[in-house]
């Protein structure tokens, strides 16, 4: 990933105009190309100025709601000790949060097989990559269901109702021929809704519609199907 | 006033100076300071909501995503690295990505045939530049956009404010996808320099 063609993607990447595959590849590229990393930082600042120019305020009711919610929301601990003042703030719940996050992060590493997805702010010295999409796996209400697949491998679904998201991770599923792919479905009161094809990194992250009570995986043509056309190979109930 | 609030008020009064930049406020937010977050909210909620609303075109969705973004800023304040850029850039990068994720997951949940027609359901692209520019109230940003070629400007605005991928921009404007990627990059270089970033 060091061709001129790769560098060209810096603009599209900073504008979030890349697809998931390109994003994953370019994120890896950024780790080894300081020139692109600096360019992306400048582009993001530029894009943020566009965003600032579009500023428009949500109302006071919204402000009260957000401020009420943050006082009920736990914060992540700092990455590194920020001196005695910060250390003194390591109250018991913070320690619990640290342990909780470490174990969730470890679980996430197992789920995605050590592949970091969309990891924009890499953490030097942190052994376990938590994907940006790790918002799901690190959510305080995250729950994970897992099911073994008859032909080998397993599928897991990590759900956060609070974030309204689900991260589906496939592990060591049987390899399919080029014409087929694994497709993930969200089941509920209506017809199954496609959550997309399982990507090369083995994961699919998607919004979780209200009423979703399960996740299913089927084998479909590589172009994907509108509705499942084969019996599911995995079924998970989600809360 | 609760004991906690009194303690907080007292602590604030004894501080030599009030933190006012987003970076300073974020540092205090990281220590659980809700008042600092409230001030930070007043600085960032407008840009965040504006950006998200441009992408999602729905006030309800925009509020939902903006709330998620603000909660993420609260939760992850301690992970912000001042050496890697400005707090506002960090916040808007999170906001834009979340808005894009929402647009794309909503899309993947609808029928694929509709999905193919989706581009045509959006505003005609001819409107995009003008409508977007109407919403940009910063003369400096408008002036900087004016130095771009039409293709650079349209590619960047379609991507950033409409949530189009390179492929979608390429289809919409009828130019090769490689050209779109190149124009996004050289357009951003020009815009960055015109805005005096770095």
mmCIF file of N, CA, C and O in Angstrom, chain A residues 75, chain B residues 19-33 36-37 40 43-44 72-82 85-88 90-91:
data_model
loop_
_atom_site.group_PDB
_atom_site.id
_atom_site.type_symbol
_atom_site.label_atom_id
_atom_site.label_comp_id
_atom_site.label_asym_id
_atom_site.label_seq_id
_atom_site.Cartn_x
_atom_site.Cartn_y
_atom_site.Cartn_z
ATOM 1 N N UNK A 75 -17.519 7.763 32.188
ATOM 2 C CA UNK A 75 -16.495 8.167 31.226
ATOM 3 C C UNK A 75 -15.419 7.108 31.130
ATOM 4 O O UNK A 75 -15.188 6.350 32.071
ATOM 5 N N UNK B 19 -11.202 28.164 32.143
ATOM 6 C CA UNK B 19 -10.818 27.529 30.882
ATOM 7 C C UNK B 19 -11.818 27.924 29.813
ATOM 8 O O UNK B 19 -13.019 27.854 30.030
ATOM 9 N N UNK B 20 -11.338 28.355 28.678
ATOM 10 C CA UNK B 20 -12.277 28.812 27.661
ATOM 11 C C UNK B 20 -12.090 28.161 26.301
ATOM 12 O O UNK B 20 -13.031 28.109 25.529
ATOM 13 N N UNK B 21 -10.878 27.678 25.989
ATOM 14 C CA UNK B 21 -10.736 27.048 24.682
ATOM 15 C C UNK B 21 -11.346 25.655 24.749
ATOM 16 O O UNK B 21 -11.428 25.052 25.819
ATOM 17 N N UNK B 22 -11.781 25.135 23.599
ATOM 18 C CA UNK B 22 -12.349 23.783 23.604
ATOM 19 C C UNK B 22 -11.368 22.755 24.171
ATOM 20 O O UNK B 22 -11.791 21.832 24.867
ATOM 21 N N UNK B 23 -10.085 22.950 23.905
ATOM 22 C CA UNK B 23 -9.086 21.995 24.405
ATOM 23 C C UNK B 23 -9.033 22.010 25.931
ATOM 24 O O UNK B 23 -8.973 20.964 26.575
ATOM 25 N N UNK B 24 -9.057 23.225 26.513
ATOM 26 C CA UNK B 24 -9.038 23.333 27.978
ATOM 27 C C UNK B 24 -10.320 22.748 28.574
ATOM 28 O O UNK B 24 -10.299 22.046 29.584
ATOM 29 N N UNK B 25 -11.428 23.049 27.925
ATOM 30 C CA UNK B 25 -12.706 22.550 28.425
ATOM 31 C C UNK B 25 -12.769 21.026 28.345
ATOM 32 O O UNK B 25 -13.293 20.366 29.234
ATOM 33 N N UNK B 26 -12.195 20.497 27.275
ATOM 34 C CA UNK B 26 -12.195 19.049 27.098
ATOM 35 C C UNK B 26 -11.336 18.391 28.180
ATOM 36 O O UNK B 26 -11.691 17.335 28.714
ATOM 37 N N UNK B 27 -10.229 19.032 28.524
ATOM 38 C CA UNK B 27 -9.355 18.497 29.575
ATOM 39 C C UNK B 27 -10.105 18.450 30.909
ATOM 40 O O UNK B 27 -9.994 17.484 31.660
ATOM 41 N N UNK B 28 -10.891 19.488 31.171
ATOM 42 C CA UNK B 28 -11.660 19.480 32.422
ATOM 43 C C UNK B 28 -12.831 18.501 32.343
ATOM 44 O O UNK B 28 -13.188 17.854 33.331
ATOM 45 N N UNK B 29 -13.409 18.385 31.169
ATOM 46 C CA UNK B 29 -14.478 17.404 30.968
ATOM 47 C C UNK B 29 -13.971 16.001 31.272
ATOM 48 O O UNK B 29 -14.664 15.189 31.879
ATOM 49 N N UNK B 30 -12.721 15.746 30.869
ATOM 50 C CA UNK B 30 -12.131 14.418 31.085
ATOM 51 C C UNK B 30 -12.056 14.075 32.565
ATOM 52 O O UNK B 30 -11.991 12.908 32.937
ATOM 53 N N UNK B 31 -12.070 15.098 33.419
ATOM 54 C CA UNK B 31 -12.026 14.853 34.867
ATOM 55 C C UNK B 31 -13.434 14.823 35.467
ATOM 56 O O UNK B 31 -13.599 14.892 36.672
ATOM 57 N N UNK B 32 -14.427 14.741 34.593
ATOM 58 C CA UNK B 32 -15.801 14.619 35.085
ATOM 59 C C UNK B 32 -16.466 15.943 35.411
ATOM 60 O O UNK B 32 -17.490 15.968 36.086
ATOM 61 N N UNK B 33 -15.893 17.054 34.923
ATOM 62 C CA UNK B 33 -16.445 18.374 35.216
ATOM 63 C C UNK B 33 -17.631 18.662 34.294
ATOM 64 O O UNK B 33 -17.466 18.990 33.118
ATOM 65 N N UNK B 36 -17.857 22.270 32.825
ATOM 66 C CA UNK B 36 -16.960 22.477 31.684
ATOM 67 C C UNK B 36 -17.584 21.889 30.430
ATOM 68 O O UNK B 36 -17.530 22.491 29.350
ATOM 69 N N UNK B 37 -18.220 20.721 30.585
ATOM 70 C CA UNK B 37 -18.855 20.103 29.425
ATOM 71 C C UNK B 37 -20.003 20.977 28.905
ATOM 72 O O UNK B 37 -20.207 21.088 27.700
ATOM 73 N N UNK B 40 -18.498 23.573 26.893
ATOM 74 C CA UNK B 40 -18.026 22.932 25.660
ATOM 75 C C UNK B 40 -19.218 22.665 24.724
ATOM 76 O O UNK B 40 -19.135 22.857 23.507
ATOM 77 N N UNK B 43 -20.141 25.544 22.716
ATOM 78 C CA UNK B 43 -19.217 25.844 21.620
ATOM 79 C C UNK B 43 -19.347 24.851 20.467
ATOM 80 O O UNK B 43 -19.152 25.201 19.320
ATOM 81 N N UNK B 44 -19.653 23.593 20.785
ATOM 82 C CA UNK B 44 -19.587 22.547 19.758
ATOM 83 C C UNK B 44 -20.922 22.039 19.241
ATOM 84 O O UNK B 44 -20.996 21.487 18.141
ATOM 85 N N UNK B 72 -20.459 10.634 23.234
ATOM 86 C CA UNK B 72 -19.155 10.030 22.953
ATOM 87 C C UNK B 72 -18.033 10.989 23.365
ATOM 88 O O UNK B 72 -17.007 10.566 23.898
ATOM 89 N N UNK B 73 -18.234 12.279 23.127
ATOM 90 C CA UNK B 73 -17.227 13.267 23.525
ATOM 91 C C UNK B 73 -17.077 13.277 25.046
ATOM 92 O O UNK B 73 -15.972 13.314 25.575
ATOM 93 N N UNK B 74 -18.199 13.214 25.734
ATOM 94 C CA UNK B 74 -18.169 13.154 27.200
ATOM 95 C C UNK B 74 -17.409 11.907 27.665
ATOM 96 O O UNK B 74 -16.522 11.974 28.498
ATOM 97 N N UNK B 75 -17.770 10.756 27.071
ATOM 98 C CA UNK B 75 -17.178 9.491 27.499
ATOM 99 C C UNK B 75 -15.694 9.419 27.160
ATOM 100 O O UNK B 75 -14.896 8.902 27.924
ATOM 101 N N UNK B 76 -15.348 9.909 25.974
ATOM 102 C CA UNK B 76 -13.982 9.714 25.493
ATOM 103 C C UNK B 76 -13.091 10.938 25.674
ATOM 104 O O UNK B 76 -12.005 10.991 25.091
ATOM 105 N N UNK B 77 -13.552 11.906 26.447
ATOM 106 C CA UNK B 77 -12.782 13.145 26.602
ATOM 107 C C UNK B 77 -11.334 12.858 26.998
ATOM 108 O O UNK B 77 -10.407 13.508 26.529
ATOM 109 N N UNK B 78 -11.146 11.836 27.842
ATOM 110 C CA UNK B 78 -9.802 11.534 28.328
ATOM 111 C C UNK B 78 -8.906 10.948 27.242
ATOM 112 O O UNK B 78 -7.687 10.917 27.388
ATOM 113 N N UNK B 79 -9.500 10.475 26.160
ATOM 114 C CA UNK B 79 -8.679 9.876 25.108
ATOM 115 C C UNK B 79 -8.286 10.903 24.041
ATOM 116 O O UNK B 79 -7.536 10.591 23.138
ATOM 117 N N UNK B 80 -8.814 12.130 24.168
ATOM 118 C CA UNK B 80 -8.435 13.163 23.197
ATOM 119 C C UNK B 80 -6.958 13.496 23.376
ATOM 120 O O UNK B 80 -6.486 13.712 24.484
ATOM 121 N N UNK B 81 -6.249 13.516 22.258
ATOM 122 C CA UNK B 81 -4.815 13.779 22.290
ATOM 123 C C UNK B 81 -4.556 15.133 21.641
ATOM 124 O O UNK B 81 -4.680 15.289 20.427
ATOM 125 N N UNK B 82 -4.214 16.099 22.476
ATOM 126 C CA UNK B 82 -4.066 17.468 21.981
ATOM 127 C C UNK B 82 -2.939 17.573 20.946
ATOM 128 O O UNK B 82 -2.941 18.472 20.113
ATOM 129 N N UNK B 85 -4.270 17.320 17.058
ATOM 130 C CA UNK B 85 -5.175 18.243 16.376
ATOM 131 C C UNK B 85 -6.076 18.976 17.343
ATOM 132 O O UNK B 85 -5.986 18.799 18.560
ATOM 133 N N UNK B 86 -6.967 19.810 16.775
ATOM 134 C CA UNK B 86 -7.834 20.634 17.609
ATOM 135 C C UNK B 86 -9.033 19.828 18.092
ATOM 136 O O UNK B 86 -9.476 18.883 17.436
ATOM 137 N N UNK B 87 -9.571 20.266 19.229
ATOM 138 C CA UNK B 87 -10.722 19.576 19.810
ATOM 139 C C UNK B 87 -11.929 19.637 18.871
ATOM 140 O O UNK B 87 -12.668 18.673 18.725
ATOM 141 N N UNK B 88 -12.097 20.787 18.235
ATOM 142 C CA UNK B 88 -13.238 20.935 17.331
ATOM 143 C C UNK B 88 -13.130 19.966 16.147
ATOM 144 O O UNK B 88 -14.134 19.397 15.716
ATOM 145 N N UNK B 90 -11.545 17.110 16.178
ATOM 146 C CA UNK B 90 -11.809 15.779 16.754
ATOM 147 C C UNK B 90 -13.316 15.544 16.846
ATOM 148 O O UNK B 90 -13.844 14.516 16.402
ATOM 149 N N UNK B 91 -14.027 16.531 17.382
ATOM 150 C CA UNK B 91 -15.476 16.399 17.582
ATOM 151 C C UNK B 91 -16.207 16.277 16.244
ATOM 152 O O UNK B 91 -17.088 15.426 16.073
#
